[in-house]
XYZ file of C-alpha atoms in Angstrom:
220
model
C -28.791 -3.725 -67.344
C -26.133 -1.759 -65.059
C -26.670 -1.253 -61.509
C -25.013 1.811 -59.856
C -24.648 2.096 -56.063
C -24.682 5.435 -55.403
C -22.797 6.439 -51.947
C -22.634 9.765 -50.617
C -20.675 10.268 -47.535
C -20.199 14.308 -47.070
C -21.886 15.691 -43.725
C -22.968 18.754 -45.906
C -25.757 18.753 -48.062
C -26.340 21.468 -50.985
C -22.927 22.868 -50.097
C -21.294 19.581 -50.810
C -18.934 19.303 -53.465
C -18.370 15.745 -53.469
C -22.302 15.143 -53.828
C -22.322 17.613 -56.940
C -19.719 15.645 -58.459
C -21.297 12.185 -57.628
C -24.783 13.267 -58.716
C -23.182 14.595 -61.880
C -21.826 11.355 -62.473
C -25.024 9.440 -62.034
C -26.628 11.698 -64.018
C -24.293 11.494 -66.975
C -24.620 7.572 -66.827
C -28.437 7.613 -67.108
C -28.445 10.151 -69.868
C -26.342 7.318 -71.760
C -28.083 4.382 -70.415
C -31.662 5.481 -69.137
C -32.529 1.869 -68.126
C -29.572 1.689 -65.664
C -30.711 0.694 -61.908
C -29.583 3.330 -59.287
C -29.309 2.141 -55.679
C -28.800 5.280 -53.563
C -27.344 4.868 -50.099
C -26.830 8.213 -48.158
C -24.388 7.548 -45.393
C -23.399 11.019 -44.689
C -26.960 12.000 -43.663
C -27.938 8.697 -42.532
C -24.589 7.207 -41.031
C -24.544 3.344 -40.002
C -23.889 2.889 -36.086
C -20.447 2.342 -35.212
C -19.302 -1.717 -34.501
C -19.893 -2.591 -30.761
C -19.509 -5.613 -29.142
C -23.044 -7.135 -29.936
C -22.576 -6.639 -33.696
C -19.222 -8.202 -33.634
C -20.262 -11.109 -31.499
C -23.147 -11.587 -33.802
C -20.976 -11.517 -36.885
C -18.651 -14.446 -35.637
C -21.457 -16.547 -34.448
C -22.457 -19.190 -37.280
C -25.596 -18.181 -38.988
C -27.584 -21.340 -37.734
C -26.576 -20.561 -34.250
C -27.981 -16.847 -34.022
C -30.426 -15.887 -31.995
C -33.228 -13.530 -32.910
C -31.327 -10.431 -31.397
C -28.302 -11.068 -32.981
C -30.329 -11.346 -36.430
C -31.660 -8.251 -35.896
C -28.201 -6.852 -34.911
C -27.157 -7.797 -38.433
C -30.032 -6.722 -40.447
C -28.471 -3.413 -41.639
C -25.413 -5.348 -42.557
C -27.594 -7.696 -44.409
C -28.968 -4.816 -46.445
C -25.953 -2.801 -47.015
C -24.069 -6.092 -48.270
C -27.401 -7.147 -50.577
C -27.074 -3.405 -52.243
C -23.310 -4.009 -52.754
C -23.690 -7.764 -54.303
C -26.494 -6.324 -56.856
C -24.139 -3.474 -58.055
C -21.783 -3.498 -60.874
C -20.443 0.116 -60.379
C -20.027 1.845 -57.020
C -20.245 5.522 -57.451
C -18.461 7.119 -54.189
C -18.964 10.606 -53.021
C -16.771 11.453 -50.471
C -14.704 14.377 -49.003
C -11.546 14.099 -47.512
C -11.909 14.771 -43.665
C -8.571 15.288 -41.681
C -6.643 13.498 -44.323
C -8.692 10.452 -44.459
C -12.143 9.033 -44.954
C -15.313 10.245 -43.018
C -16.337 8.463 -39.852
C -19.860 7.449 -41.529
C -18.137 6.037 -44.654
C -15.754 4.105 -42.653
C -18.585 2.724 -40.660
C -20.305 1.511 -44.063
C -17.221 -0.116 -45.095
C -17.067 -1.872 -41.396
C -20.751 -2.870 -41.759
C -19.892 -4.501 -45.134
C -16.346 -6.131 -44.707
C -17.652 -9.154 -43.069
C -16.758 -12.713 -42.399
C -18.665 -15.198 -44.788
C -20.609 -12.401 -46.644
C -17.896 -10.498 -48.505
C -14.649 -12.548 -47.372
C -13.798 -16.123 -46.277
C -11.261 -16.959 -43.572
C -9.234 -20.150 -43.654
C -5.777 -20.708 -41.695
C -4.948 -23.353 -44.373
C -3.973 -20.617 -46.596
C -1.057 -19.646 -44.649
C -0.255 -16.074 -43.811
C -3.081 -14.764 -46.288
C -6.123 -16.481 -44.621
C -8.529 -13.746 -46.015
C -10.142 -14.348 -49.713
C -12.678 -12.054 -51.177
C -15.953 -13.444 -52.287
C -17.337 -10.708 -54.494
C -15.651 -9.952 -57.705
C -16.061 -7.845 -60.924
C -16.913 -4.537 -59.573
C -15.729 -0.945 -60.614
C -15.181 1.727 -58.315
C -15.356 5.523 -59.007
C -14.263 7.871 -56.515
C -15.410 11.378 -56.413
C -13.836 13.275 -53.637
C -13.311 16.905 -52.360
C -10.065 17.944 -50.460
C -9.735 21.510 -48.810
C -6.036 21.656 -49.775
C -3.992 20.137 -52.919
C -1.088 18.072 -54.059
C -2.395 14.748 -52.968
C -1.924 12.760 -55.932
C 1.406 10.683 -56.761
C 4.395 12.866 -56.297
C 2.540 15.890 -54.874
C 3.704 17.982 -51.987
C 1.101 16.244 -49.682
C 0.996 12.942 -51.338
C 2.241 11.296 -48.004
C -0.828 12.969 -45.932
C -3.394 11.528 -48.254
C -4.586 8.747 -46.297
C -8.169 8.605 -48.230
C -7.352 7.281 -51.181
C -4.845 4.291 -50.047
C -7.752 3.276 -47.318
C -10.416 3.373 -49.815
C -8.444 1.268 -52.168
C -7.229 -1.372 -49.190
C -10.990 -1.756 -48.003
C -12.441 -1.904 -51.582
C -10.666 -5.098 -52.414
C -12.984 -6.864 -50.173
C -15.760 -5.513 -51.825
C -14.903 -7.509 -55.107
C -13.634 -4.005 -56.660
C -11.197 -4.873 -59.556
C -10.671 -1.265 -60.873
C -10.928 2.168 -59.433
C -11.122 5.584 -61.134
C -10.795 8.723 -59.101
C -11.797 12.499 -59.873
C -11.144 14.961 -57.166
C -11.482 18.817 -56.486
C -8.914 20.486 -54.604
C -8.119 24.148 -53.021
C -11.578 24.079 -51.270
C -10.005 26.096 -48.163
C -8.396 28.476 -50.418
C -11.468 29.364 -52.386
C -9.465 31.175 -55.178
C -9.356 30.794 -58.828
C -7.451 27.421 -58.495
C -10.385 26.077 -56.574
C -12.697 27.218 -59.351
C -10.663 25.971 -62.069
C -10.361 22.400 -60.048
C -14.072 22.544 -59.859
C -14.599 22.838 -63.577
C -12.129 20.442 -64.510
C -13.732 17.724 -62.179
C -17.083 18.386 -63.612
C -15.345 18.298 -67.001
C -13.831 14.830 -66.813
C -16.911 13.359 -65.639
C -18.420 12.535 -68.954
C -15.265 11.177 -70.680
C -15.070 8.447 -67.527
C -18.599 7.627 -67.934
C -17.964 6.923 -71.916
C -15.127 4.927 -70.920
C -16.756 2.531 -68.343
C -19.923 2.328 -70.726
C -17.839 1.415 -73.800
C -15.776 -1.082 -71.533
C -19.121 -2.795 -70.235
C -20.229 -3.098 -73.693
C -17.071 -4.706 -75.248
C -16.894 -7.288 -72.252
C -20.758 -7.954 -73.208
C -20.088 -8.340 -77.012
């Protein structure tokens, strides 16, 4: 049975384009594999707190030496990491805010990318001491962007700090393949925007079919 971790990062509710796109993806997957387990984590509505000194101290204290207060400080992180570890596919609905990821999504990454949990650290490895612990996961990024031309070769490709940042961070989540569908032209609200919404939603079923077929082939 497949497990999806469905993350929404938009600060908006019903007006959110990325929420609608991620919901469409999950619904399309469930229509094809109804026994799929879905873990929902809405960091847009309920963002993880930002890192502070107490959290960092707790994370770098050996597990058997942590105080009850330190264990409590890491409780949410433990919960988020358990959700990630259980997932086969991460479905991430996120807008682009100021050309990068929303602060609430960054806070989710900060709570999950954690020494001893999702990566190990050993200076004996030389200049690359970090090594991932998790593996085999697929990430689907379903995003919305106010302008356009953020893809490779686009007029704003060098301004796209969302996709590269997610790609870099996802390495430490055990992600081995990333698929992206994006809605553009939101700030323009013109025919191009309407077409972009329609094209993004039309691309969802095909990607779901591709990923399910790939998982079935691997399992055969």
